Each structure stands twice: as structure tokens, then as C-alpha cells.
PDB file of C-alpha atoms in Angstrom:
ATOM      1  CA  UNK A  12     -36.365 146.137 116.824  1.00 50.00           C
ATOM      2  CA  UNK A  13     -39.620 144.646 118.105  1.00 51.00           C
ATOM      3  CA  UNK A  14     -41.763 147.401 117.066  1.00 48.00           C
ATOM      4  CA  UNK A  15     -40.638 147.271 113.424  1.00 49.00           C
ATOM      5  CA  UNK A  16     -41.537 143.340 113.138  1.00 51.00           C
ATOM      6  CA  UNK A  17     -44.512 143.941 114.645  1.00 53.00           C
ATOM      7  CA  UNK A  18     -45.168 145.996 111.631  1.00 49.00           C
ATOM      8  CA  UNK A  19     -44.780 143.187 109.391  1.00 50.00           C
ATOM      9  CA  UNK A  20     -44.109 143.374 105.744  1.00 50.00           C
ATOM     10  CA  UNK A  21     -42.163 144.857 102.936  1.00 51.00           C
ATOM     11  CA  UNK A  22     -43.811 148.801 104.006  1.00 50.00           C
ATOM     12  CA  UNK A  23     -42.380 148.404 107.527  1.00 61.00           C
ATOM     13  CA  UNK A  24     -38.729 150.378 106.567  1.00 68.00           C
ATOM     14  CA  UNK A  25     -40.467 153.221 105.586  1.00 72.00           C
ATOM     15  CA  UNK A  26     -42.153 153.480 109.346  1.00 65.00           C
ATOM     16  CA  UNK A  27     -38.887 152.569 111.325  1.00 67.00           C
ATOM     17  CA  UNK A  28     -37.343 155.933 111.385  1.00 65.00           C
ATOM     18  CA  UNK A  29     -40.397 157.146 113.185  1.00 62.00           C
ATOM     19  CA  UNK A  30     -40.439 154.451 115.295  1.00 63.00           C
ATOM     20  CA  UNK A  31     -37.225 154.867 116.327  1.00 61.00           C
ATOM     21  CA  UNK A  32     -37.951 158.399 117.035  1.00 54.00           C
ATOM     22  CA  UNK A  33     -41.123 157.527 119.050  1.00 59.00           C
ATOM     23  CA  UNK A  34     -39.263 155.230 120.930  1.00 56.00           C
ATOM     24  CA  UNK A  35     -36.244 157.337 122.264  1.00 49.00           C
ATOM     25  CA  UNK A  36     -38.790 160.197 122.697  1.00 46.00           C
ATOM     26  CA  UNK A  37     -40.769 157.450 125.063  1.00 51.00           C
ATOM     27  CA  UNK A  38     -38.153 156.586 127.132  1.00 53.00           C
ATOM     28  CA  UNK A  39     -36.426 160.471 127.584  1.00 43.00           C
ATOM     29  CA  UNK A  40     -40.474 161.023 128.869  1.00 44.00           C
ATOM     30  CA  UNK A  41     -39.816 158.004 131.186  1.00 46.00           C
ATOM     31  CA  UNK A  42     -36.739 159.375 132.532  1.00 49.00           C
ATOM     32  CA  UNK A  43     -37.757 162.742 133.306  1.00 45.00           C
ATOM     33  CA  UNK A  44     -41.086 161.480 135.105  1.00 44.00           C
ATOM     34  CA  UNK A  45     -39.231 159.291 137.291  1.00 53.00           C
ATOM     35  CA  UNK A  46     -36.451 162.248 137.789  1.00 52.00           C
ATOM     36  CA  UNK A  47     -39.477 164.371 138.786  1.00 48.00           C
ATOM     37  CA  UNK A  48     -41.122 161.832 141.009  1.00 51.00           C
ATOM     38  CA  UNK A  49     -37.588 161.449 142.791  1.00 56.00           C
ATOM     39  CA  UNK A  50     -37.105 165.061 143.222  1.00 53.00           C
ATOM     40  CA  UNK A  51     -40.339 165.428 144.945  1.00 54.00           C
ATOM     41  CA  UNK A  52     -40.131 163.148 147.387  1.00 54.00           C
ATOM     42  CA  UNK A  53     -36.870 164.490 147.984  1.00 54.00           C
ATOM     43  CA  UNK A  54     -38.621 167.947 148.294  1.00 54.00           C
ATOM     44  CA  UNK A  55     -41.118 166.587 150.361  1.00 48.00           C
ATOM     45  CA  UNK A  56     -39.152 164.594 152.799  1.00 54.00           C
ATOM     46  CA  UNK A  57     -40.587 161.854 151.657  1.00 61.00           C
ATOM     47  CA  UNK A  58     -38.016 160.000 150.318  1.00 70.00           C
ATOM     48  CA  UNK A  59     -37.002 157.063 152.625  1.00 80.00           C
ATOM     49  CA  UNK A  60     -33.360 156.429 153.005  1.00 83.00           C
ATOM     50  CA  UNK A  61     -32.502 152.747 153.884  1.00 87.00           C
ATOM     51  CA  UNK A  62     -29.175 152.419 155.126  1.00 91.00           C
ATOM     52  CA  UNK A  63     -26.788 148.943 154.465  1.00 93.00           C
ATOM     53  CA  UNK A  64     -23.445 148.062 154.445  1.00 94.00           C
ATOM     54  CA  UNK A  65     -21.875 146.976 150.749  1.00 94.00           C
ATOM     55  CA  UNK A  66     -18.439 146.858 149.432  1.00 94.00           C
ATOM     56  CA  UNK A  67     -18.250 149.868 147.396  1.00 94.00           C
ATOM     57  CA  UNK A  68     -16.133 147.936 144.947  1.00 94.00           C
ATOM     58  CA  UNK A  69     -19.077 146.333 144.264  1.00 93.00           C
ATOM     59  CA  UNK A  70     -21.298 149.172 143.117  1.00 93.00           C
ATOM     60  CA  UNK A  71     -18.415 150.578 140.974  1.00 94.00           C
ATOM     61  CA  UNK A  72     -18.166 147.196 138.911  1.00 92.00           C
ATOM     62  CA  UNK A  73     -22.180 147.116 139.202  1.00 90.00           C
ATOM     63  CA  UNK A  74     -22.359 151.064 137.777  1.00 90.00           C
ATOM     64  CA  UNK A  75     -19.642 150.506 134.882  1.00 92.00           C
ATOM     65  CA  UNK A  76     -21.009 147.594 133.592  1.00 89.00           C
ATOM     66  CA  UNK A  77     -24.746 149.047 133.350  1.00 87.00           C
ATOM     67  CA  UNK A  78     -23.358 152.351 132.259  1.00 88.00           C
ATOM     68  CA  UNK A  79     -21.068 150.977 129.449  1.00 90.00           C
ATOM     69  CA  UNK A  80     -23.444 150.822 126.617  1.00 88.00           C
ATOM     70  CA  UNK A  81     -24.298 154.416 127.020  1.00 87.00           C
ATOM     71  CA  UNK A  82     -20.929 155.229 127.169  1.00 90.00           C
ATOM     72  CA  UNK A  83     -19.971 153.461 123.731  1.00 91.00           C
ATOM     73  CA  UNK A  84     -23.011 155.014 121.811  1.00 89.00           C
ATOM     74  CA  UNK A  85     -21.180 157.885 121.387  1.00 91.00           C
ATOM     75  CA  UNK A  86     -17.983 156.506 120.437  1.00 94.00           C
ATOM     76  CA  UNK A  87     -16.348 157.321 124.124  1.00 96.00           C
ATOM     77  CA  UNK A  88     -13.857 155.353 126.050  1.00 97.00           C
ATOM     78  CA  UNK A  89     -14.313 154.613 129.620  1.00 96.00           C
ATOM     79  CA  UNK A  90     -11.834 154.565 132.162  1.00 96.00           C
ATOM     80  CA  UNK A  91     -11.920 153.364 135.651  1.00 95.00           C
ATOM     81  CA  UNK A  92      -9.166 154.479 138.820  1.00 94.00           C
ATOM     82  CA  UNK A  93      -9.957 153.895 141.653  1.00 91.00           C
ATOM     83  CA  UNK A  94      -7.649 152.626 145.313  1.00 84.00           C
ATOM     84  CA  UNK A  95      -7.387 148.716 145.789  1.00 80.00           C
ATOM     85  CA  UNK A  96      -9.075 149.480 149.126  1.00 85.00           C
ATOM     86  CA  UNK A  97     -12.207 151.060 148.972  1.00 91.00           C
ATOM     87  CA  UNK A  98     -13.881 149.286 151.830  1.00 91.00           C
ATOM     88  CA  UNK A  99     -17.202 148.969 153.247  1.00 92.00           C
ATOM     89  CA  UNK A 100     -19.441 151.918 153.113  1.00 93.00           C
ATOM     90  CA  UNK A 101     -22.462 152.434 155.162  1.00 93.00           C
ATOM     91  CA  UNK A 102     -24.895 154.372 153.249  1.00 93.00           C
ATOM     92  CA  UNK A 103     -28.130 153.696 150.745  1.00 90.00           C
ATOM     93  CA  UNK A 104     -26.351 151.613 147.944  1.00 90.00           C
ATOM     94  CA  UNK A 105     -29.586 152.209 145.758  1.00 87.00           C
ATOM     95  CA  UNK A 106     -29.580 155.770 146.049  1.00 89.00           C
ATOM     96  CA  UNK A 107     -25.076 155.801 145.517  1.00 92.00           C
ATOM     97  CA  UNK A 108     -25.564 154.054 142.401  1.00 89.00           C
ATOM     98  CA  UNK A 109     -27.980 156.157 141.098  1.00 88.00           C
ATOM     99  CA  UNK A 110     -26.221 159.123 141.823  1.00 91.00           C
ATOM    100  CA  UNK A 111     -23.202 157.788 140.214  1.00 91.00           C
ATOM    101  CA  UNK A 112     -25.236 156.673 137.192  1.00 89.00           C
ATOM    102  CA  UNK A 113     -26.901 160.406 136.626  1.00 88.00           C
ATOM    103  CA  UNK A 114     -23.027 161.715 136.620  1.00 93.00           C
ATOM    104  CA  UNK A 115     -22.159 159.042 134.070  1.00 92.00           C
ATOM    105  CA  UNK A 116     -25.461 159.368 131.731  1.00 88.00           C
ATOM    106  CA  UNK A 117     -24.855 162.897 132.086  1.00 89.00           C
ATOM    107  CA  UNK A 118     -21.239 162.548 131.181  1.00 92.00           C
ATOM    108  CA  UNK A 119     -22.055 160.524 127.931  1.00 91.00           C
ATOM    109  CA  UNK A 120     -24.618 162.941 126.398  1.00 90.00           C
ATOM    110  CA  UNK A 121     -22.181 165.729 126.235  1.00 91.00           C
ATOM    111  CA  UNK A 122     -19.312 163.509 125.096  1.00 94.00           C
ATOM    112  CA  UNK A 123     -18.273 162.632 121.603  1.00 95.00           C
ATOM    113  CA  UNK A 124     -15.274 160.136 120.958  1.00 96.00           C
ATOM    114  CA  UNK A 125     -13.988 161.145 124.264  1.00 96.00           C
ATOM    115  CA  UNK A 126     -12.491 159.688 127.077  1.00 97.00           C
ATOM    116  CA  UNK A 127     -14.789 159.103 130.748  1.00 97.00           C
ATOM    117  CA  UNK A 128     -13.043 157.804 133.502  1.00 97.00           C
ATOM    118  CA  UNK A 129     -14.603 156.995 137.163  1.00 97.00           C
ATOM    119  CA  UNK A 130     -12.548 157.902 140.238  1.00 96.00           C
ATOM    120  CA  UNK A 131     -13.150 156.388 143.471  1.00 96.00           C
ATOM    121  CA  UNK A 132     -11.167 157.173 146.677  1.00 94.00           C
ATOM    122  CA  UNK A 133     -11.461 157.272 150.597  1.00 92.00           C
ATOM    123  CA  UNK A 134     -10.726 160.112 152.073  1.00 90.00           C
ATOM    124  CA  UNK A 135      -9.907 160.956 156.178  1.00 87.00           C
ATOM    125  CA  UNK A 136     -10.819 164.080 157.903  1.00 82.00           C
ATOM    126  CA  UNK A 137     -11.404 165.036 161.345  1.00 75.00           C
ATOM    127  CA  UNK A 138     -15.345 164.605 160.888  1.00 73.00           C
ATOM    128  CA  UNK A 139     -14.609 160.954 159.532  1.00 84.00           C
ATOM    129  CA  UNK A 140     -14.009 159.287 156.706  1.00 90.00           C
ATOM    130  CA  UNK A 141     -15.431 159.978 153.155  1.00 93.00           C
ATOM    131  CA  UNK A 142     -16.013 158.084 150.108  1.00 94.00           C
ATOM    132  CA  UNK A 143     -15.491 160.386 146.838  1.00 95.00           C
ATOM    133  CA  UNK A 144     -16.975 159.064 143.662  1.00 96.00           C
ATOM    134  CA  UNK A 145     -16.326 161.272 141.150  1.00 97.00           C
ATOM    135  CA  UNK A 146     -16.570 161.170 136.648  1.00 97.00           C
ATOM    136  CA  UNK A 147     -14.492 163.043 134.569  1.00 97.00           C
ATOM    137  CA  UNK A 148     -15.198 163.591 131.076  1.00 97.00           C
ATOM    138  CA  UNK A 149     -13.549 165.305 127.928  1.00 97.00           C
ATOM    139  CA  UNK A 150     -16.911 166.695 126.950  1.00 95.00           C
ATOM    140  CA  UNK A 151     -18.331 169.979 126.032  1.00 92.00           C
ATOM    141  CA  UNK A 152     -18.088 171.299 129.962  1.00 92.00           C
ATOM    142  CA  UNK A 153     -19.239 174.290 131.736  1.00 90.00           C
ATOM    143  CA  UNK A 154     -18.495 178.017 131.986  1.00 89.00           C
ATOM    144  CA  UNK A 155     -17.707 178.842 135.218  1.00 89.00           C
ATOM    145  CA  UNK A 156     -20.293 181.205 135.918  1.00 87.00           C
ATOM    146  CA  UNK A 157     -23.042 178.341 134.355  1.00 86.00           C
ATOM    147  CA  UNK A 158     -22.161 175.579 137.079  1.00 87.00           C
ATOM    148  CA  UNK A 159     -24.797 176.618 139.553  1.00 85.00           C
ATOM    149  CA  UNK A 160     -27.340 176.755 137.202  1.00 83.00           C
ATOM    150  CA  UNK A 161     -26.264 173.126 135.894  1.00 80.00           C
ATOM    151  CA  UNK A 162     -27.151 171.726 139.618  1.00 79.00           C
ATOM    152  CA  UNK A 163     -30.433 173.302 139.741  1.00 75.00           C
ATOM    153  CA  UNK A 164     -33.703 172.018 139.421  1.00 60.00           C
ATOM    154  CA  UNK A 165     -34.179 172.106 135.211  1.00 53.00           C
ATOM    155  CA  UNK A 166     -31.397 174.550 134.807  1.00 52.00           C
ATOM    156  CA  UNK A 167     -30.656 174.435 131.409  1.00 53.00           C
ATOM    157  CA  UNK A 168     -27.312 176.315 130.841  1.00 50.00           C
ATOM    158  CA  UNK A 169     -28.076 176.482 126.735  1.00 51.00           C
ATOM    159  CA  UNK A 170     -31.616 175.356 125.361  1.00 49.00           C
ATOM    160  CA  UNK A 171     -30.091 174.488 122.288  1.00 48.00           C
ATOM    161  CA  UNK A 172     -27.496 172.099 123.656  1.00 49.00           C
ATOM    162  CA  UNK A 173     -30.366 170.908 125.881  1.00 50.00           C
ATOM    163  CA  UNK A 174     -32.702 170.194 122.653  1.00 45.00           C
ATOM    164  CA  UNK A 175     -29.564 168.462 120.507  1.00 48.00           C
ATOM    165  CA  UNK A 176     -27.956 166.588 123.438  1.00 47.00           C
ATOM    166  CA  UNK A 177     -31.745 165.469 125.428  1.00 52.00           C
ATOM    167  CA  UNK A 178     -30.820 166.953 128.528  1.00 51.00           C
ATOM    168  CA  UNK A 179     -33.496 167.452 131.069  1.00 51.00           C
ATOM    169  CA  UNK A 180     -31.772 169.457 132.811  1.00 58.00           C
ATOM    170  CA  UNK A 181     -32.051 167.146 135.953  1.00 70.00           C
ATOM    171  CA  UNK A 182     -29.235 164.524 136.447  1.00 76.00           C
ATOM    172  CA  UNK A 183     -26.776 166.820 138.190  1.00 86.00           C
ATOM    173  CA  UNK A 184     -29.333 168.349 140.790  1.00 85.00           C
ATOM    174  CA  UNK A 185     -30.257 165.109 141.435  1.00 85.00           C
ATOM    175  CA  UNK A 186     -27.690 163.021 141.747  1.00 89.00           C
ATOM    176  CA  UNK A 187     -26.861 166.643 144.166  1.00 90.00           C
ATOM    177  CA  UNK A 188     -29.791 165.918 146.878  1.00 87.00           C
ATOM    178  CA  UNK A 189     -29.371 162.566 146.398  1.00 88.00           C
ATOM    179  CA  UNK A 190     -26.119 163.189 147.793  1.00 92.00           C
ATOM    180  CA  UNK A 191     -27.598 165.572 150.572  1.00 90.00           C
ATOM    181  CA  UNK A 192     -30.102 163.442 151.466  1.00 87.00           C
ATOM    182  CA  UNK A 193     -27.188 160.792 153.230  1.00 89.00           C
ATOM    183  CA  UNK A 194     -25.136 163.509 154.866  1.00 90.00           C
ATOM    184  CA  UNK A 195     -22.736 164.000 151.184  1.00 93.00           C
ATOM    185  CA  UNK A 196     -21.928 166.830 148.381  1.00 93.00           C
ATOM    186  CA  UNK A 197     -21.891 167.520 144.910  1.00 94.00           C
ATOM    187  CA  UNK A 198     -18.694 168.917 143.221  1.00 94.00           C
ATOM    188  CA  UNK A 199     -18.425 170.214 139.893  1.00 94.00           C
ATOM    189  CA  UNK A 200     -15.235 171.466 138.115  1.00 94.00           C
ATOM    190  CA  UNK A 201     -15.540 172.249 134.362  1.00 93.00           C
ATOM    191  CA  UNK A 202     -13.989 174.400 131.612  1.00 93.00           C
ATOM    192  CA  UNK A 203     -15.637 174.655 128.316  1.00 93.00           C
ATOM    193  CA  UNK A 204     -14.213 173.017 125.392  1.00 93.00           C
ATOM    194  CA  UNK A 205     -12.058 170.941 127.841  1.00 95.00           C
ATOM    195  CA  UNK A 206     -14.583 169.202 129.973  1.00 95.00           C
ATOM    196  CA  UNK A 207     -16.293 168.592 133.576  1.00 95.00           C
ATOM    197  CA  UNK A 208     -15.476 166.417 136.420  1.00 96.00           C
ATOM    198  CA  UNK A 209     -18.472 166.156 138.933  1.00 96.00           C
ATOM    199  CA  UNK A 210     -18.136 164.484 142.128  1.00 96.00           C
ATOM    200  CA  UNK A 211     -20.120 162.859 144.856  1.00 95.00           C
ATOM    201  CA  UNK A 212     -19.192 162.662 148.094  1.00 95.00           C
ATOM    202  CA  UNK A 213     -20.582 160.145 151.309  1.00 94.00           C
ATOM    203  CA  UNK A 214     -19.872 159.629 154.857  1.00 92.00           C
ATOM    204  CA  UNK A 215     -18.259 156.324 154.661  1.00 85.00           C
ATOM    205  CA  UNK A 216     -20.769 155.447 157.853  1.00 78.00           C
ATOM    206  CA  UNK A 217     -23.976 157.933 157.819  1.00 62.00           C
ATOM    207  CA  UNK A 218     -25.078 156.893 161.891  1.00 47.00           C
ATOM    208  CA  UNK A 219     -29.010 157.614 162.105  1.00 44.00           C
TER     209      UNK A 219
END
């Protein structure tokens, strides 16, 4: 990487373990400050929604292809099903996608050689219609009585798993008020050993 030719010089190998490890400890910092930051304007109100109309086709093709690296680091598969017709969806596409990419990233820390696949769906009731974005994954998952503390603000379910897998403890309850925040849901079905499926959910038109 850059850092190591930087170094220069036959004495650089030795140093490129640590700079590896200084690196991915860097950016898990990076991540959690900006989770934090998010969270708190969230908190505060003072997180500014701005809604748009996009194909949500769109951000699913846009999500996958960022996501997919992540997703093969671990040696996982991904998978996507979703309907022909998605439509157009009126929402914050900024704030969908990175809902959606917190379920994924979330999904590919806790999954080995597995298989993630996104679903995306519309869905009619008589409040409207909904857009469901959900990730299933063949991970680790989560006991039952361990869910609620998985969508809370740094709930850590096991500090161990936390420490080996670099969770923060922050992509579900985030990608959860991010889902709040436009009128949606987060969903969470999981059995240990077997795995998770989390799921967002968005008025198809949020009218403010």
C-alpha cells in the first residue's frame, strides 16, 4: 500500500504489519466518529432531511456495487431479489442508502463464507404504500432476547464478538433512526448460529 512505499527500502516489510494495523484501526475511528456525529444530530433534531424522487432501482445497483468488496473480504456471496417494479420513491436517497449500507457492512462483519442477499419489495396498505429493503445473512445472528439491545445506541450484545468482529455497536441503531427520521422502521429477525435478516422500511412518498 502507499504507506509501506513511503517507507522505502529493504526494512519496510518488517513495519507493514503495523501499518496495516494502524490503518484499519484509523478508519474503524473514522467510522464511529462520523456514526456519532450522525446520531447526534439525529438526537438533536438537527439532522436535515432533503426529500427527492429516485428510482429505487437505482440505489440498489448503487448500494451493491459499493458494498461488494466488503462483502467478498470475508469470502461471502451476495445475492440480490428484488420485484422488476420497484418504482419511484420519494424519500432522502442519501440517508436510504446509508441505511441500507449499515445493514450490509453490518451483515459482512458477522459473516464468514456465507451467503448475503438484498431484498427489495413494495408493499400496499391502507396508510400507503411502502418500500421494504431488507439483508439477510447466514451469519452468526442474534438471540432473541439480544435484538433490542443490538438496535440500541452502542449495545454490544457480546464484547468479545464486538472486539474480534470491530463492531461499534452502532450500524443497526442507526440505520434504525435513520429510518425514523423519514416516517420508516427497523425490523430484525435472527436466530443464532443460523443468521439475521434486518429490514428497513419507507413510505414510498414521505409528504412534508
Amino acid at each position: 500500500n502507499e504507506e509501506a512505499e513511503d517507507m522505502g527500502g529493504e526494512t519496510s516489510e518488517i513495519f507493514i504489519p503495523d501499518l496495516e494495523k494502524i490503518q484499519s484501526a484509523g478508519r474503524h475511528l473514522l467510522g464511529l466518529i462520523n456514526d456519532i456525529l450522525d446520531l447526534s444530530k439525529i438526537e438533536a433534531g438537527k439532522m436535515d432531511i432533503y426529500y427527492e424522487s429516485f428510482l429505487v432501482g437505482d440505489v440498489i445497483t448503487d448500494v451493491k456495487n459499493t458494498i461488494q468488496p466488503l462483502i467478498e473480504a470475508n469470502g461471502n456471496e451476495l445475492v440480490l431479489e428484488t420485484e422488476d417494479e420497484l418504482g419511484t420513491m420519494h424519500s432522502d436517497m442519501t440517508k436510504v442508502r446509508q441505511a441500507m449500507l449499515n445493514l450490509l457492512s453490518n451483515a459482512a462483519k458477522f459473516t464468514k463464507k456465507g451467503t448475503i442477499t438484498i431484498h427489495a419489495a413494495r408493499r400496499q396498505e391502507d396508510a400507503g404504500e411502502w418500500i421494504d429493503l431488507a439483508v439477510t445473512d447466514t451469519g452468526i445472528g442474534i438471540a432473541a432476547e439480544d435484538i433490542e439491545i443490538a438496535m440500541s445506541d452502542f449495545g454490544q450484545v457480546d464484547g468479545s464478538l464486538s472486539r474480534k468482529f470491530e463492531g461499534s455497536g452502532l450500524g443497526l441503531p442507526l440505520s434504525r433512526k435513520l429510518a425514523e427520521a423519514q416516517g420508516g422502521e427497523l425490523f430484525i429477525q435472527s436466530e443464532p448460529g443460523v443468521g439475521t435478516t434486518a429490514a428497513v422500511v419507507f413510505p414510498k412518498s414521505r409528504i412534508v
